[in-house]
Amino acid sequence: MKIDVSNIAKNLTTPLTAPAYPMPPYKFINREYLTITYRTDEKALREAVPEPLEIIKPLVKFEVMWMPDVSGLGAYTESGQVIPVRFNGEEGDYIHSMYVDNFPAIASGRELTAYPKKLGSPKLYIDSDTLVGTLDYGTMRIANATMGYKHVETDKEQAKKEICRPTFMVKMTTDYEGNLSICDLVRTQITDITIKEAWTGPARLQLFEHALAPLADLPVLEVVSASHILTDLTLNAAQPVYNYLEEK
């Protein structure tokens, strides 16, 4: 296709002759979650969650996700922290941080939606009888998560409810002068999903201090629960639910 004026706007992203990622939706086969929910310091949590989101309890979910088959994006691993919140009476999860080892997934997540993705090196693997999730930033280890491998099978419907909770993020875009042109709280929710397996077991989590990957700013005081879930799913688009610029 000739890239003339009429065709430039038909592209989703640059480079025009080799886009950084293809058109969504993105379908995930055998997307695997390790999630450890832990109690943290309430004061630190309040400093991390933006208004008008409300904290429900002083809890954080540390996640590692292995995605071996993603349409258009390939294979990658993702890790980060998610915080249970409430917005306008609806309970969901605020995505606080995400570290990803795949550039198309980073670029599309940030540009098309509002996923707070940075480059990192997460891993999810089985070590003898243990499911292990790790996260490195550069050459430094910033998280170690372990869970007994498939100790207790859990209810698939409950696992579906957990994965399909609404998620909230902050979308920010600047104009050519560096001023914010978009600053929204956005909401998305997974609705197309199949739960293949769901497990729980004993779990532990260690977080390590890092200036540019500050997961340990939400310290682990007590591990509350852990889950290991295998799914097929499709991501949905996000919609704005609150405009920070109007409030300003």
C-alpha positions as a LaTeX table, in Angstrom:
\begin{tabular}{lrrr}
\hline
Residue & $x$ (\AA) & $y$ (\AA) & $z$ (\AA) \\
\hline
Met1 & 0.00 & 0.00 & 0.00 \\
Lys2 & 1.33 & 3.44 & $-0.96$ \\
Ile3 & 1.80 & 5.60 & 2.14 \\
Asp4 & 0.19 & 8.79 & 0.88 \\
Val5 & $-1.71$ & 11.34 & 2.94 \\
Ser6 & $-4.98$ & 9.42 & 2.73 \\
Asn7 & $-3.40$ & 6.19 & 4.01 \\
Ile8 & $-1.26$ & 7.48 & 6.89 \\
Ala9 & $-4.21$ & 7.68 & 9.29 \\
Lys10 & $-5.10$ & 4.07 & 8.52 \\
Asn11 & $-2.04$ & 2.95 & 10.45 \\
Leu12 & $-2.35$ & 2.15 & 14.14 \\
Thr13 & 1.24 & 2.92 & 15.14 \\
Thr14 & 4.72 & 3.56 & 13.76 \\
Pro15 & 7.01 & 2.69 & 12.00 \\
Leu16 & 4.55 & 3.04 & 9.13 \\
Thr17 & 6.11 & 0.18 & 7.13 \\
Ala18 & 6.69 & $-2.11$ & 10.15 \\
Pro19 & 4.25 & $-1.32$ & 12.97 \\
Ala20 & 5.33 & $-2.01$ & 16.54 \\
Tyr21 & 2.22 & $-4.15$ & 17.11 \\
Pro22 & $-0.83$ & $-5.34$ & 15.15 \\
Met23 & $-4.49$ & $-4.46$ & 15.55 \\
Pro24 & $-6.29$ & $-5.86$ & 18.61 \\
Pro25 & $-8.09$ & $-7.77$ & 20.01 \\
Tyr26 & $-5.38$ & $-9.98$ & 21.48 \\
Lys27 & $-6.27$ & $-13.57$ & 22.28 \\
Phe28 & $-4.33$ & $-15.50$ & 24.93 \\
Ile29 & $-4.02$ & $-19.31$ & 24.96 \\
Asn30 & $-2.81$ & $-21.01$ & 28.17 \\
Arg31 & $-2.30$ & $-17.73$ & 30.02 \\
Glu32 & $-0.94$ & $-18.81$ & 33.41 \\
Tyr33 & $-1.25$ & $-16.76$ & 36.62 \\
Leu34 & 0.61 & $-16.99$ & 39.91 \\
Thr35 & $-1.02$ & $-14.53$ & 42.31 \\
Ile36 & 0.00 & $-13.99$ & 45.92 \\
Thr37 & $-2.24$ & $-11.71$ & 47.96 \\
Tyr38 & $-0.58$ & $-10.09$ & 50.95 \\
Arg39 & $-1.31$ & $-7.59$ & 53.69 \\
Thr40 & 0.72 & $-4.39$ & 53.56 \\
Asp41 & 1.19 & $-1.09$ & 55.35 \\
Glu42 & $-2.01$ & 0.92 & 55.04 \\
Lys43 & $-0.30$ & 4.32 & 55.02 \\
Ala44 & 2.02 & 3.25 & 52.18 \\
Leu45 & $-0.94$ & 1.87 & 50.26 \\
Arg46 & $-2.89$ & 5.13 & 50.55 \\
Glu47 & 0.08 & 6.99 & 49.07 \\
Ala48 & 0.10 & 4.62 & 46.07 \\
Val49 & $-3.60$ & 4.61 & 45.12 \\
Pro50 & $-4.92$ & 7.68 & 43.26 \\
Glu51 & $-8.25$ & 9.30 & 44.07 \\
Pro52 & $-11.15$ & 8.85 & 43.49 \\
Leu53 & $-10.36$ & 5.14 & 43.97 \\
Glu54 & $-11.03$ & 3.90 & 47.51 \\
Ile55 & $-8.97$ & 1.29 & 49.32 \\
Ile56 & $-11.06$ & $-1.63$ & 50.58 \\
Lys57 & $-8.48$ & $-3.36$ & 52.77 \\
Pro58 & $-4.68$ & $-2.97$ & 53.07 \\
Leu59 & $-4.06$ & $-5.76$ & 50.54 \\
Val60 & $-1.86$ & $-6.10$ & 47.45 \\
Lys61 & $-1.78$ & $-8.83$ & 44.80 \\
Phe62 & 1.65 & $-9.69$ & 43.43 \\
Glu63 & 1.24 & $-11.37$ & 40.04 \\
Val64 & 3.45 & $-13.25$ & 37.61 \\
Met65 & 1.84 & $-14.24$ & 34.31 \\
Trp66 & 3.37 & $-16.51$ & 31.65 \\
Met67 & 1.74 & $-16.05$ & 28.23 \\
Pro68 & 3.13 & $-18.58$ & 25.74 \\
Asp69 & 0.67 & $-17.93$ & 22.89 \\
Val70 & $-0.67$ & $-14.42$ & 22.25 \\
Ser71 & $-2.10$ & $-13.46$ & 18.86 \\
Gly72 & 0.04 & $-10.76$ & 17.27 \\
Leu73 & 2.35 & $-10.36$ & 20.26 \\
Gly74 & 4.02 & $-13.78$ & 20.50 \\
Ala75 & 5.12 & $-15.08$ & 23.90 \\
Tyr76 & 6.02 & $-13.12$ & 27.01 \\
Thr77 & 5.99 & $-12.94$ & 30.80 \\
Glu78 & 4.57 & $-10.14$ & 32.92 \\
Ser79 & 4.72 & $-9.29$ & 36.62 \\
Gly80 & 3.54 & $-6.53$ & 38.90 \\
Gln81 & 1.29 & $-5.35$ & 41.70 \\
Val82 & $-2.49$ & $-4.98$ & 41.72 \\
Ile83 & $-4.49$ & $-3.33$ & 44.50 \\
Pro84 & $-8.13$ & $-4.11$ & 45.40 \\
Val85 & $-10.15$ & $-0.88$ & 45.26 \\
Arg86 & $-13.68$ & 0.51 & 44.98 \\
Phe87 & $-14.96$ & 3.10 & 42.47 \\
Asn88 & $-18.53$ & 4.43 & 42.55 \\
Gly89 & $-19.57$ & 1.45 & 44.63 \\
Glu90 & $-18.00$ & $-1.13$ & 42.29 \\
Glu91 & $-15.16$ & $-3.29$ & 43.54 \\
Gly92 & $-12.23$ & $-3.98$ & 41.25 \\
Asp93 & $-8.43$ & $-3.81$ & 41.03 \\
Tyr94 & $-6.11$ & $-0.86$ & 40.44 \\
Ile95 & $-3.09$ & $-1.85$ & 38.35 \\
His96 & $-0.21$ & $-0.24$ & 40.21 \\
Ser97 & 2.81 & $-1.55$ & 38.26 \\
Met98 & 3.69 & $-3.98$ & 35.48 \\
Tyr99 & 7.08 & $-5.30$ & 34.30 \\
Val100 & 7.19 & $-7.04$ & 30.91 \\
Asp101 & 9.85 & $-8.72$ & 28.74 \\
Asn102 & 8.25 & $-8.12$ & 25.31 \\
Phe103 & 8.33 & $-4.77$ & 23.48 \\
Pro104 & 5.11 & $-5.12$ & 21.40 \\
Ala105 & 3.26 & $-5.98$ & 24.61 \\
Ile106 & 4.74 & $-2.93$ & 26.35 \\
Ala107 & 4.05 & $-0.56$ & 23.46 \\
Ser108 & 0.51 & $-1.73$ & 22.74 \\
Gly109 & $-0.39$ & $-1.88$ & 26.42 \\
Arg110 & 0.74 & 1.70 & 27.04 \\
Glu111 & $-0.42$ & 3.28 & 23.77 \\
Leu112 & $-3.75$ & 1.56 & 23.19 \\
Thr113 & $-4.89$ & 1.23 & 26.78 \\
Ala114 & $-3.25$ & 2.48 & 29.97 \\
Tyr115 & $-1.32$ & $-0.48$ & 31.33 \\
Pro116 & 1.61 & 0.94 & 33.38 \\
Lys117 & 4.20 & $-1.29$ & 31.69 \\
Lys118 & 7.97 & $-1.03$ & 32.03 \\
Leu119 & 10.74 & $-3.29$ & 30.79 \\
Gly120 & 11.62 & $-6.07$ & 33.22 \\
Ser121 & 12.60 & $-9.74$ & 33.34 \\
Pro122 & 9.90 & $-11.83$ & 35.05 \\
Lys123 & 9.87 & $-15.64$ & 35.02 \\
Leu124 & 7.32 & $-18.30$ & 35.97 \\
Tyr125 & 8.49 & $-21.91$ & 36.20 \\
Ile126 & 8.32 & $-25.16$ & 38.15 \\
Asp127 & 11.26 & $-25.99$ & 40.41 \\
Ser128 & 10.83 & $-29.59$ & 41.60 \\
Asp129 & 7.60 & $-29.42$ & 43.67 \\
Thr130 & 7.39 & $-25.62$ & 43.73 \\
Leu131 & 5.86 & $-23.02$ & 41.42 \\
Val132 & 8.32 & $-20.12$ & 41.29 \\
Gly133 & 7.77 & $-16.56$ & 40.11 \\
Thr134 & 10.68 & $-14.13$ & 39.95 \\
Leu135 & 11.13 & $-10.54$ & 38.78 \\
Asp136 & 14.43 & $-8.91$ & 37.85 \\
Tyr137 & 14.91 & $-5.26$ & 36.93 \\
Gly138 & 18.09 & $-5.02$ & 34.91 \\
Thr139 & 20.49 & $-7.40$ & 36.62 \\
Met140 & 18.91 & $-7.09$ & 40.08 \\
Arg141 & 16.34 & $-9.40$ & 41.67 \\
Ile142 & 13.39 & $-7.44$ & 43.09 \\
Ala143 & 10.86 & $-10.23$ & 43.81 \\
Asn144 & 10.81 & $-13.94$ & 44.68 \\
Ala145 & 7.46 & $-15.74$ & 44.92 \\
Thr146 & 7.00 & $-19.44$ & 45.71 \\
Met147 & 3.93 & $-21.64$ & 45.99 \\
Gly148 & 3.42 & $-25.35$ & 46.50 \\
Tyr149 & 2.71 & $-26.80$ & 43.04 \\
Lys150 & $-0.94$ & $-27.86$ & 42.62 \\
His151 & $-1.54$ & $-28.73$ & 46.26 \\
Val152 & $-5.29$ & $-28.05$ & 46.44 \\
Glu153 & $-7.67$ & $-27.71$ & 43.49 \\
Thr154 & $-10.08$ & $-24.78$ & 43.82 \\
Asp155 & $-13.43$ & $-23.75$ & 42.37 \\
Lys156 & $-13.20$ & $-22.61$ & 38.73 \\
Glu157 & $-16.14$ & $-20.23$ & 39.04 \\
Gln158 & $-14.45$ & $-18.45$ & 41.92 \\
Ala159 & $-11.24$ & $-18.26$ & 39.88 \\
Lys160 & $-13.22$ & $-16.76$ & 36.99 \\
Lys161 & $-14.68$ & $-14.08$ & 39.29 \\
Glu162 & $-11.17$ & $-13.22$ & 40.47 \\
Ile163 & $-9.69$ & $-12.87$ & 36.98 \\
Cys164 & $-12.76$ & $-11.00$ & 35.66 \\
Arg165 & $-12.82$ & $-8.26$ & 38.28 \\
Pro166 & $-12.94$ & $-4.77$ & 36.73 \\
Thr167 & $-9.51$ & $-3.17$ & 36.48 \\
Phe168 & $-8.68$ & 0.53 & 36.75 \\
Met169 & $-5.67$ & 2.40 & 35.37 \\
Val170 & $-4.54$ & 5.99 & 34.76 \\
Lys171 & $-4.22$ & 7.00 & 31.10 \\
Met172 & $-1.83$ & 9.92 & 30.45 \\
Thr173 & $-0.91$ & 11.55 & 27.11 \\
Thr174 & 0.91 & 14.83 & 26.49 \\
Asp175 & 0.66 & 17.39 & 23.70 \\
Tyr176 & 3.64 & 18.78 & 21.76 \\
Glu177 & 4.46 & 21.26 & 24.52 \\
Gly178 & 4.62 & 18.58 & 27.19 \\
Asn179 & 1.27 & 19.42 & 28.73 \\
Leu180 & $-1.25$ & 16.72 & 29.56 \\
Ser181 & $-3.88$ & 16.37 & 26.85 \\
Ile182 & $-5.44$ & 13.19 & 28.28 \\
Cys183 & $-5.46$ & 12.31 & 31.97 \\
Asp184 & $-8.21$ & 9.81 & 32.69 \\
Leu185 & $-9.04$ & 7.02 & 35.04 \\
Val186 & $-10.03$ & 4.15 & 32.75 \\
Arg187 & $-11.82$ & 0.88 & 33.33 \\
Thr188 & $-11.61$ & $-2.45$ & 31.54 \\
Gln189 & $-12.86$ & $-5.95$ & 32.27 \\
Ile190 & $-12.22$ & $-9.43$ & 30.89 \\
Thr191 & $-15.47$ & $-11.06$ & 29.73 \\
Asp192 & $-14.31$ & $-13.72$ & 27.24 \\
Ile193 & $-12.52$ & $-16.35$ & 29.33 \\
Thr194 & $-12.22$ & $-20.08$ & 29.94 \\
Ile195 & $-10.75$ & $-21.31$ & 33.23 \\
Lys196 & $-8.83$ & $-24.53$ & 32.57 \\
Glu197 & $-7.29$ & $-25.13$ & 36.00 \\
Ala198 & $-7.31$ & $-23.43$ & 39.40 \\
Trp199 & $-5.13$ & $-24.30$ & 42.41 \\
Thr200 & $-3.97$ & $-22.99$ & 45.74 \\
Gly201 & $-1.27$ & $-23.93$ & 48.21 \\
Pro202 & 1.26 & $-22.58$ & 50.73 \\
Ala203 & 3.06 & $-19.49$ & 49.48 \\
Arg204 & 5.79 & $-17.01$ & 50.36 \\
Leu205 & 6.85 & $-13.68$ & 48.85 \\
Gln206 & 10.01 & $-11.59$ & 49.16 \\
Leu207 & 10.35 & $-8.05$ & 47.76 \\
Phe208 & 13.67 & $-6.21$ & 47.50 \\
Glu209 & 14.38 & $-2.46$ & 47.47 \\
His210 & 15.03 & $-0.75$ & 44.13 \\
Ala211 & 14.89 & 2.96 & 43.26 \\
Leu212 & 13.21 & 2.50 & 39.84 \\
Ala213 & 11.18 & $-0.63$ & 40.55 \\
Pro214 & 9.85 & 0.16 & 44.04 \\
Leu215 & 7.68 & $-2.88$ & 44.70 \\
Ala216 & 9.05 & $-3.06$ & 48.23 \\
Asp217 & 7.47 & 0.32 & 49.02 \\
Leu218 & 4.35 & $-1.82$ & 49.61 \\
Pro219 & 5.99 & $-4.22$ & 52.09 \\
Val220 & 4.89 & $-7.79$ & 52.72 \\
Leu221 & 3.50 & $-8.00$ & 56.26 \\
Glu222 & 1.55 & $-11.24$ & 55.87 \\
Val223 & 0.72 & $-13.61$ & 53.00 \\
Val224 & $-3.08$ & $-13.95$ & 52.92 \\
Ser225 & $-3.70$ & $-16.32$ & 49.98 \\
Ala226 & $-2.25$ & $-17.66$ & 46.75 \\
Ser227 & $-3.64$ & $-18.94$ & 43.47 \\
His228 & $-2.36$ & $-20.66$ & 40.33 \\
Ile229 & $-4.77$ & $-20.34$ & 37.40 \\
Leu230 & $-4.57$ & $-21.45$ & 33.76 \\
Thr231 & $-6.86$ & $-19.70$ & 31.25 \\
Asp232 & $-7.72$ & $-18.84$ & 27.67 \\
Leu233 & $-8.98$ & $-15.25$ & 27.35 \\
Thr234 & $-9.36$ & $-12.13$ & 25.22 \\
Leu235 & $-8.57$ & $-8.60$ & 26.42 \\
Asn236 & $-11.22$ & $-5.91$ & 26.03 \\
Ala237 & $-10.69$ & $-2.23$ & 25.31 \\
Ala238 & $-10.67$ & 0.32 & 28.13 \\
Gln239 & $-13.17$ & 3.14 & 28.64 \\
Pro240 & $-12.68$ & 6.43 & 30.53 \\
Val241 & $-14.63$ & 6.75 & 33.77 \\
Tyr242 & $-13.11$ & 9.89 & 35.34 \\
Asn243 & $-11.39$ & 12.94 & 33.80 \\
Tyr244 & $-8.65$ & 14.42 & 36.01 \\
Leu245 & $-8.22$ & 17.45 & 33.72 \\
Glu246 & $-11.85$ & 18.48 & 34.20 \\
Glu247 & $-11.45$ & 18.18 & 37.95 \\
Lys248 & $-8.28$ & 20.29 & 37.77 \\
\hline
\end{tabular}
